[in-house]
Amino acid sequence: METRTYTTIDLRKQMGEILDRTRIAGEPAAITRKGKTLAYLVPAEWFERYRQLAGAATADQDAA
């Protein structure tokens, strides 16, 4: 799935639509300002899974 790119101005004007595309369609979004990526918007499930994996990796490192 391709990541769509939005400027901070786009985000202000279209926040509801962008959030819906991310939540409902599962489309990630890159938020940019002056051509530089500031943040990525991803579905909550993706982030929650990332946190689980990161926590497991940290636990594995602590056990070693």
PDB file of N, CA, C and O in Angstrom:
ATOM      1  N   MET A   1       0.837  -1.178   0.000  1.00  0.00           N
ATOM      2  CA  MET A   1       0.000   0.000   0.000  1.00  0.00           C
ATOM      3  C   MET A   1       0.882   1.242   0.000  1.00  0.00           C
ATOM      4  O   MET A   1       1.830   1.329   0.773  1.00  0.00           O
ATOM      5  N   GLU A   2       0.582   2.157  -0.849  1.00  0.00           N
ATOM      6  CA  GLU A   2       1.386   3.370  -1.000  1.00  0.00           C
ATOM      7  C   GLU A   2       1.035   4.390   0.084  1.00  0.00           C
ATOM      8  O   GLU A   2      -0.130   4.583   0.420  1.00  0.00           O
ATOM      9  N   THR A   3       2.041   5.030   0.621  1.00  0.00           N
ATOM     10  CA  THR A   3       1.842   6.071   1.619  1.00  0.00           C
ATOM     11  C   THR A   3       1.509   7.374   0.917  1.00  0.00           C
ATOM     12  O   THR A   3       2.258   7.830   0.059  1.00  0.00           O
ATOM     13  N   ARG A   4       0.387   7.953   1.285  1.00  0.00           N
ATOM     14  CA  ARG A   4       0.023   9.259   0.726  1.00  0.00           C
ATOM     15  C   ARG A   4       0.744  10.346   1.511  1.00  0.00           C
ATOM     16  O   ARG A   4       0.987  10.194   2.707  1.00  0.00           O
ATOM     17  N   THR A   5       1.055  11.431   0.839  1.00  0.00           N
ATOM     18  CA  THR A   5       1.752  12.539   1.470  1.00  0.00           C
ATOM     19  C   THR A   5       0.829  13.751   1.535  1.00  0.00           C
ATOM     20  O   THR A   5       0.171  14.089   0.543  1.00  0.00           O
ATOM     21  N   TYR A   6       0.790  14.365   2.704  1.00  0.00           N
ATOM     22  CA  TYR A   6      -0.014  15.567   2.920  1.00  0.00           C
ATOM     23  C   TYR A   6       0.863  16.614   3.590  1.00  0.00           C
ATOM     24  O   TYR A   6       1.688  16.278   4.445  1.00  0.00           O
ATOM     25  N   THR A   7       0.643  17.868   3.233  1.00  0.00           N
ATOM     26  CA  THR A   7       1.334  18.953   3.926  1.00  0.00           C
ATOM     27  C   THR A   7       0.582  19.249   5.221  1.00  0.00           C
ATOM     28  O   THR A   7      -0.553  18.795   5.418  1.00  0.00           O
ATOM     29  N   THR A   8       1.205  20.015   6.095  1.00  0.00           N
ATOM     30  CA  THR A   8       0.522  20.390   7.330  1.00  0.00           C
ATOM     31  C   THR A   8      -0.729  21.212   7.024  1.00  0.00           C
ATOM     32  O   THR A   8      -1.721  21.115   7.741  1.00  0.00           O
ATOM     33  N   ILE A   9      -0.697  21.975   5.945  1.00  0.00           N
ATOM     34  CA  ILE A   9      -1.882  22.751   5.548  1.00  0.00           C
ATOM     35  C   ILE A   9      -2.993  21.809   5.105  1.00  0.00           C
ATOM     36  O   ILE A   9      -4.156  21.987   5.479  1.00  0.00           O
ATOM     37  N   ASP A  10      -2.650  20.780   4.304  1.00  0.00           N
ATOM     38  CA  ASP A  10      -3.639  19.771   3.919  1.00  0.00           C
ATOM     39  C   ASP A  10      -4.265  19.141   5.154  1.00  0.00           C
ATOM     40  O   ASP A  10      -5.477  18.938   5.226  1.00  0.00           O
ATOM     41  N   LEU A  11      -3.414  18.825   6.134  1.00  0.00           N
ATOM     42  CA  LEU A  11      -3.894  18.179   7.351  1.00  0.00           C
ATOM     43  C   LEU A  11      -4.894  19.072   8.076  1.00  0.00           C
ATOM     44  O   LEU A  11      -5.936  18.599   8.536  1.00  0.00           O
ATOM     45  N   ARG A  12      -4.598  20.349   8.173  1.00  0.00           N
ATOM     46  CA  ARG A  12      -5.530  21.275   8.828  1.00  0.00           C
ATOM     47  C   ARG A  12      -6.863  21.345   8.099  1.00  0.00           C
ATOM     48  O   ARG A  12      -7.916  21.366   8.724  1.00  0.00           O
ATOM     49  N   LYS A  13      -6.811  21.395   6.763  1.00  0.00           N
ATOM     50  CA  LYS A  13      -8.029  21.553   5.962  1.00  0.00           C
ATOM     51  C   LYS A  13      -8.830  20.269   5.825  1.00  0.00           C
ATOM     52  O   LYS A  13     -10.047  20.313   5.682  1.00  0.00           O
ATOM     53  N   GLN A  14      -8.150  19.110   5.842  1.00  0.00           N
ATOM     54  CA  GLN A  14      -8.802  17.839   5.537  1.00  0.00           C
ATOM     55  C   GLN A  14      -8.646  16.798   6.645  1.00  0.00           C
ATOM     56  O   GLN A  14      -8.673  15.598   6.375  1.00  0.00           O
ATOM     57  N   MET A  15      -8.497  17.239   7.872  1.00  0.00           N
ATOM     58  CA  MET A  15      -8.177  16.298   8.943  1.00  0.00           C
ATOM     59  C   MET A  15      -9.165  15.136   9.021  1.00  0.00           C
ATOM     60  O   MET A  15      -8.752  13.980   9.115  1.00  0.00           O
ATOM     61  N   GLY A  16     -10.446  15.406   8.975  1.00  0.00           N
ATOM     62  CA  GLY A  16     -11.442  14.333   9.053  1.00  0.00           C
ATOM     63  C   GLY A  16     -11.285  13.313   7.946  1.00  0.00           C
ATOM     64  O   GLY A  16     -11.298  12.104   8.192  1.00  0.00           O
ATOM     65  N   GLU A  17     -11.105  13.785   6.729  1.00  0.00           N
ATOM     66  CA  GLU A  17     -10.951  12.884   5.586  1.00  0.00           C
ATOM     67  C   GLU A  17      -9.660  12.055   5.701  1.00  0.00           C
ATOM     68  O   GLU A  17      -9.669  10.849   5.453  1.00  0.00           O
ATOM     69  N   ILE A  18      -8.575  12.698   6.081  1.00  0.00           N
ATOM     70  CA  ILE A  18      -7.300  11.996   6.202  1.00  0.00           C
ATOM     71  C   ILE A  18      -7.377  10.945   7.309  1.00  0.00           C
ATOM     72  O   ILE A  18      -6.930   9.806   7.133  1.00  0.00           O
ATOM     73  N   LEU A  19      -7.969  11.294   8.441  1.00  0.00           N
ATOM     74  CA  LEU A  19      -8.124  10.325   9.526  1.00  0.00           C
ATOM     75  C   LEU A  19      -8.998   9.149   9.094  1.00  0.00           C
ATOM     76  O   LEU A  19      -8.695   8.000   9.422  1.00  0.00           O
ATOM     77  N   ASP A  20     -10.071   9.433   8.363  1.00  0.00           N
ATOM     78  CA  ASP A  20     -10.939   8.351   7.886  1.00  0.00           C
ATOM     79  C   ASP A  20     -10.200   7.436   6.921  1.00  0.00           C
ATOM     80  O   ASP A  20     -10.340   6.215   6.992  1.00  0.00           O
ATOM     81  N   ARG A  21      -9.421   8.012   6.016  1.00  0.00           N
ATOM     82  CA  ARG A  21      -8.665   7.191   5.063  1.00  0.00           C
ATOM     83  C   ARG A  21      -7.687   6.286   5.802  1.00  0.00           C
ATOM     84  O   ARG A  21      -7.485   5.130   5.438  1.00  0.00           O
ATOM     85  N   THR A  22      -7.098   6.820   6.858  1.00  0.00           N
ATOM     86  CA  THR A  22      -6.143   6.028   7.637  1.00  0.00           C
ATOM     87  C   THR A  22      -6.865   4.954   8.446  1.00  0.00           C
ATOM     88  O   THR A  22      -6.481   3.792   8.429  1.00  0.00           O
ATOM     89  N   ARG A  23      -7.924   5.338   9.126  1.00  0.00           N
ATOM     90  CA  ARG A  23      -8.624   4.403  10.007  1.00  0.00           C
ATOM     91  C   ARG A  23      -9.426   3.370   9.229  1.00  0.00           C
ATOM     92  O   ARG A  23      -9.304   2.170   9.468  1.00  0.00           O
ATOM     93  N   ILE A  24     -10.223   3.801   8.272  1.00  0.00           N
ATOM     94  CA  ILE A  24     -11.133   2.897   7.565  1.00  0.00           C
ATOM     95  C   ILE A  24     -10.421   2.120   6.454  1.00  0.00           C
ATOM     96  O   ILE A  24     -10.552   0.906   6.352  1.00  0.00           O
ATOM     97  N   ALA A  25      -9.665   2.828   5.631  1.00  0.00           N
ATOM     98  CA  ALA A  25      -9.022   2.194   4.480  1.00  0.00           C
ATOM     99  C   ALA A  25      -7.633   1.636   4.831  1.00  0.00           C
ATOM    100  O   ALA A  25      -7.035   0.932   4.027  1.00  0.00           O
ATOM    101  N   GLY A  26      -7.119   1.975   6.002  1.00  0.00           N
ATOM    102  CA  GLY A  26      -5.803   1.476   6.397  1.00  0.00           C
ATOM    103  C   GLY A  26      -4.668   2.099   5.613  1.00  0.00           C
ATOM    104  O   GLY A  26      -3.600   1.513   5.471  1.00  0.00           O
ATOM    105  N   GLU A  27      -4.887   3.324   5.116  1.00  0.00           N
ATOM    106  CA  GLU A  27      -3.860   4.000   4.315  1.00  0.00           C
ATOM    107  C   GLU A  27      -2.950   4.834   5.214  1.00  0.00           C
ATOM    108  O   GLU A  27      -3.410   5.751   5.876  1.00  0.00           O
ATOM    109  N   PRO A  28      -1.660   4.543   5.244  1.00  0.00           N
ATOM    110  CA  PRO A  28      -0.746   5.396   6.007  1.00  0.00           C
ATOM    111  C   PRO A  28      -0.574   6.741   5.311  1.00  0.00           C
ATOM    112  O   PRO A  28      -0.778   6.862   4.100  1.00  0.00           O
ATOM    113  N   ALA A  29      -0.218   7.768   6.095  1.00  0.00           N
ATOM    114  CA  ALA A  29      -0.025   9.105   5.541  1.00  0.00           C
ATOM    115  C   ALA A  29       1.263   9.702   6.093  1.00  0.00           C
ATOM    116  O   ALA A  29       1.557   9.559   7.280  1.00  0.00           O
ATOM    117  N   ALA A  30       2.012  10.354   5.229  1.00  0.00           N
ATOM    118  CA  ALA A  30       3.195  11.103   5.639  1.00  0.00           C
ATOM    119  C   ALA A  30       2.781  12.568   5.729  1.00  0.00           C
ATOM    120  O   ALA A  30       2.145  13.085   4.809  1.00  0.00           O
ATOM    121  N   ILE A  31       3.123  13.221   6.826  1.00  0.00           N
ATOM    122  CA  ILE A  31       2.807  14.629   7.007  1.00  0.00           C
ATOM    123  C   ILE A  31       4.103  15.418   6.831  1.00  0.00           C
ATOM    124  O   ILE A  31       5.100  15.135   7.500  1.00  0.00           O
ATOM    125  N   THR A  32       4.065  16.380   5.900  1.00  0.00           N
ATOM    126  CA  THR A  32       5.280  17.130   5.586  1.00  0.00           C
ATOM    127  C   THR A  32       5.105  18.625   5.833  1.00  0.00           C
ATOM    128  O   THR A  32       3.989  19.154   5.826  1.00  0.00           O
ATOM    129  N   ARG A  33       6.246  19.276   6.055  1.00  0.00           N
ATOM    130  CA  ARG A  33       6.295  20.739   6.130  1.00  0.00           C
ATOM    131  C   ARG A  33       7.570  21.162   5.410  1.00  0.00           C
ATOM    132  O   ARG A  33       8.644  20.627   5.691  1.00  0.00           O
ATOM    133  N   LYS A  34       7.418  22.064   4.467  1.00  0.00           N
ATOM    134  CA  LYS A  34       8.552  22.565   3.677  1.00  0.00           C
ATOM    135  C   LYS A  34       9.332  21.421   3.038  1.00  0.00           C
ATOM    136  O   LYS A  34      10.556  21.417   2.993  1.00  0.00           O
ATOM    137  N   GLY A  35       8.602  20.384   2.599  1.00  0.00           N
ATOM    138  CA  GLY A  35       9.219  19.278   1.890  1.00  0.00           C
ATOM    139  C   GLY A  35       9.863  18.211   2.748  1.00  0.00           C
ATOM    140  O   GLY A  35      10.383  17.233   2.238  1.00  0.00           O
ATOM    141  N   LYS A  36       9.827  18.386   4.069  1.00  0.00           N
ATOM    142  CA  LYS A  36      10.443  17.400   4.971  1.00  0.00           C
ATOM    143  C   LYS A  36       9.344  16.667   5.741  1.00  0.00           C
ATOM    144  O   LYS A  36       8.403  17.282   6.234  1.00  0.00           O
ATOM    145  N   THR A  37       9.498  15.356   5.855  1.00  0.00           N
ATOM    146  CA  THR A  37       8.523  14.559   6.586  1.00  0.00           C
ATOM    147  C   THR A  37       8.668  14.815   8.077  1.00  0.00           C
ATOM    148  O   THR A  37       9.755  14.684   8.638  1.00  0.00           O
ATOM    149  N   LEU A  38       7.545  15.195   8.706  1.00  0.00           N
ATOM    150  CA  LEU A  38       7.519  15.451  10.145  1.00  0.00           C
ATOM    151  C   LEU A  38       7.020  14.247  10.927  1.00  0.00           C
ATOM    152  O   LEU A  38       7.474  13.985  12.040  1.00  0.00           O
ATOM    153  N   ALA A  39       6.046  13.544  10.339  1.00  0.00           N
ATOM    154  CA  ALA A  39       5.411  12.439  11.065  1.00  0.00           C
ATOM    155  C   ALA A  39       4.698  11.531  10.082  1.00  0.00           C
ATOM    156  O   ALA A  39       4.437  11.912   8.933  1.00  0.00           O
ATOM    157  N   TYR A  40       4.388  10.341  10.570  1.00  0.00           N
ATOM    158  CA  TYR A  40       3.565   9.401   9.813  1.00  0.00           C
ATOM    159  C   TYR A  40       2.302   9.130  10.606  1.00  0.00           C
ATOM    160  O   TYR A  40       2.356   8.991  11.833  1.00  0.00           O
ATOM    161  N   LEU A  41       1.196   9.074   9.916  1.00  0.00           N
ATOM    162  CA  LEU A  41      -0.083   8.739  10.514  1.00  0.00           C
ATOM    163  C   LEU A  41      -0.422   7.334  10.039  1.00  0.00           C
ATOM    164  O   LEU A  41      -0.481   7.079   8.839  1.00  0.00           O
ATOM    165  N   VAL A  42      -0.591   6.421  10.985  1.00  0.00           N
ATOM    166  CA  VAL A  42      -0.885   5.024  10.650  1.00  0.00           C
ATOM    167  C   VAL A  42      -2.102   4.568  11.442  1.00  0.00           C
ATOM    168  O   VAL A  42      -2.426   5.143  12.479  1.00  0.00           O
ATOM    169  N   PRO A  43      -2.772   3.518  10.984  1.00  0.00           N
ATOM    170  CA  PRO A  43      -3.897   2.994  11.756  1.00  0.00           C
ATOM    171  C   PRO A  43      -3.455   2.605  13.168  1.00  0.00           C
ATOM    172  O   PRO A  43      -2.321   2.141  13.374  1.00  0.00           O
ATOM    173  N   ALA A  44      -4.329   2.789  14.135  1.00  0.00           N
ATOM    174  CA  ALA A  44      -4.008   2.499  15.534  1.00  0.00           C
ATOM    175  C   ALA A  44      -3.537   1.062  15.710  1.00  0.00           C
ATOM    176  O   ALA A  44      -2.611   0.798  16.490  1.00  0.00           O
ATOM    177  N   GLU A  45      -4.141   0.130  14.981  1.00  0.00           N
ATOM    178  CA  GLU A  45      -3.755  -1.278  15.113  1.00  0.00           C
ATOM    179  C   GLU A  45      -2.294  -1.488  14.736  1.00  0.00           C
ATOM    180  O   GLU A  45      -1.606  -2.296  15.337  1.00  0.00           O
ATOM    181  N   TRP A  46      -1.821  -0.767  13.728  1.00  0.00           N
ATOM    182  CA  TRP A  46      -0.419  -0.880  13.314  1.00  0.00           C
ATOM    183  C   TRP A  46       0.495  -0.425  14.442  1.00  0.00           C
ATOM    184  O   TRP A  46       1.498  -1.066  14.754  1.00  0.00           O
ATOM    185  N   PHE A  47       0.163   0.714  15.029  1.00  0.00           N
ATOM    186  CA  PHE A  47       1.006   1.268  16.081  1.00  0.00           C
ATOM    187  C   PHE A  47       0.990   0.368  17.312  1.00  0.00           C
ATOM    188  O   PHE A  47       2.028   0.134  17.928  1.00  0.00           O
ATOM    189  N   GLU A  48      -0.201  -0.129  17.672  1.00  0.00           N
ATOM    190  CA  GLU A  48      -0.300  -1.021  18.824  1.00  0.00           C
ATOM    191  C   GLU A  48       0.527  -2.280  18.603  1.00  0.00           C
ATOM    192  O   GLU A  48       1.205  -2.759  19.517  1.00  0.00           O
ATOM    193  N   ARG A  49       0.517  -2.821  17.394  1.00  0.00           N
ATOM    194  CA  ARG A  49       1.329  -3.998  17.076  1.00  0.00           C
ATOM    195  C   ARG A  49       2.822  -3.669  17.150  1.00  0.00           C
ATOM    196  O   ARG A  49       3.619  -4.440  17.672  1.00  0.00           O
ATOM    197  N   TYR A  50       3.192  -2.504  16.651  1.00  0.00           N
ATOM    198  CA  TYR A  50       4.578  -2.045  16.732  1.00  0.00           C
ATOM    199  C   TYR A  50       5.030  -1.986  18.191  1.00  0.00           C
ATOM    200  O   TYR A  50       6.113  -2.444  18.538  1.00  0.00           O
ATOM    201  N   ARG A  51       4.182  -1.425  19.059  1.00  0.00           N
ATOM    202  CA  ARG A  51       4.539  -1.316  20.480  1.00  0.00           C
ATOM    203  C   ARG A  51       4.704  -2.682  21.107  1.00  0.00           C
ATOM    204  O   ARG A  51       5.605  -2.889  21.921  1.00  0.00           O
ATOM    205  N   GLN A  52       3.850  -3.639  20.722  1.00  0.00           N
ATOM    206  CA  GLN A  52       3.987  -5.000  21.236  1.00  0.00           C
ATOM    207  C   GLN A  52       5.320  -5.596  20.813  1.00  0.00           C
ATOM    208  O   GLN A  52       6.031  -6.186  21.620  1.00  0.00           O
ATOM    209  N   LEU A  53       5.649  -5.452  19.534  1.00  0.00           N
ATOM    210  CA  LEU A  53       6.899  -6.007  19.019  1.00  0.00           C
ATOM    211  C   LEU A  53       8.109  -5.324  19.655  1.00  0.00           C
ATOM    212  O   LEU A  53       9.094  -5.982  19.992  1.00  0.00           O
ATOM    213  N   ALA A  54       8.041  -4.015  19.820  1.00  0.00           N
ATOM    214  CA  ALA A  54       9.140  -3.279  20.435  1.00  0.00           C
ATOM    215  C   ALA A  54       9.305  -3.699  21.889  1.00  0.00           C
ATOM    216  O   ALA A  54      10.433  -3.853  22.377  1.00  0.00           O
ATOM    217  N   GLY A  55       8.206  -3.919  22.593  1.00  0.00           N
ATOM    218  CA  GLY A  55       8.265  -4.369  23.979  1.00  0.00           C
ATOM    219  C   GLY A  55       8.870  -5.756  24.082  1.00  0.00           C
ATOM    220  O   GLY A  55       9.671  -6.031  24.974  1.00  0.00           O
ATOM    221  N   ALA A  56       8.517  -6.628  23.159  1.00  0.00           N
ATOM    222  CA  ALA A  56       9.059  -7.989  23.157  1.00  0.00           C
ATOM    223  C   ALA A  56      10.560  -7.954  22.865  1.00  0.00           C
ATOM    224  O   ALA A  56      11.335  -8.685  23.485  1.00  0.00           O
ATOM    225  N   ALA A  57      10.967  -7.081  21.958  1.00  0.00           N
ATOM    226  CA  ALA A  57      12.386  -6.971  21.630  1.00  0.00           C
ATOM    227  C   ALA A  57      13.177  -6.447  22.832  1.00  0.00           C
ATOM    228  O   ALA A  57      14.275  -6.922  23.124  1.00  0.00           O
ATOM    229  N   THR A  58      12.610  -5.503  23.550  1.00  0.00           N
ATOM    230  CA  THR A  58      13.264  -4.954  24.734  1.00  0.00           C
ATOM    231  C   THR A  58      13.377  -6.029  25.809  1.00  0.00           C
ATOM    232  O   THR A  58      14.411  -6.163  26.467  1.00  0.00           O
ATOM    233  N   ALA A  59      12.306  -6.805  25.983  1.00  0.00           N
ATOM    234  CA  ALA A  59      12.337  -7.890  26.972  1.00  0.00           C
ATOM    235  C   ALA A  59      13.389  -8.932  26.616  1.00  0.00           C
ATOM    236  O   ALA A  59      14.091  -9.443  27.487  1.00  0.00           O
ATOM    237  N   ASP A  60      13.525  -9.234  25.320  1.00  0.00           N
ATOM    238  CA  ASP A  60      14.538 -10.188  24.870  1.00  0.00           C
ATOM    239  C   ASP A  60      15.940  -9.655  25.148  1.00  0.00           C
ATOM    240  O   ASP A  60      16.828 -10.419  25.565  1.00  0.00           O
ATOM    241  N   GLN A  61      16.160  -8.367  24.936  1.00  0.00           N
ATOM    242  CA  GLN A  61      17.480  -7.780  25.187  1.00  0.00           C
ATOM    243  C   GLN A  61      17.792  -7.790  26.674  1.00  0.00           C
ATOM    244  O   GLN A  61      18.930  -8.028  27.086  1.00  0.00           O
ATOM    245  N   ASP A  62      16.780  -7.516  27.512  1.00  0.00           N
ATOM    246  CA  ASP A  62      16.991  -7.518  28.955  1.00  0.00           C
ATOM    247  C   ASP A  62      17.324  -8.903  29.483  1.00  0.00           C
ATOM    248  O   ASP A  62      18.092  -9.056  30.430  1.00  0.00           O
ATOM    249  N   ALA A  63      16.759  -9.937  28.841  1.00  0.00           N
ATOM    250  CA  ALA A  63      16.988 -11.313  29.279  1.00  0.00           C
ATOM    251  C   ALA A  63      18.387 -11.819  28.887  1.00  0.00           C
ATOM    252  O   ALA A  63      18.912 -12.731  29.497  1.00  0.00           O
ATOM    253  N   ALA A  64      18.963 -11.194  27.868  1.00  0.00           N
ATOM    254  CA  ALA A  64      20.274 -11.655  27.373  1.00  0.00           C
ATOM    255  C   ALA A  64      21.428 -11.211  28.220  1.00  0.00           C
ATOM    256  O   ALA A  64      21.502 -10.573  29.109  1.00  0.00           O
TER     257      ALA A  64
END
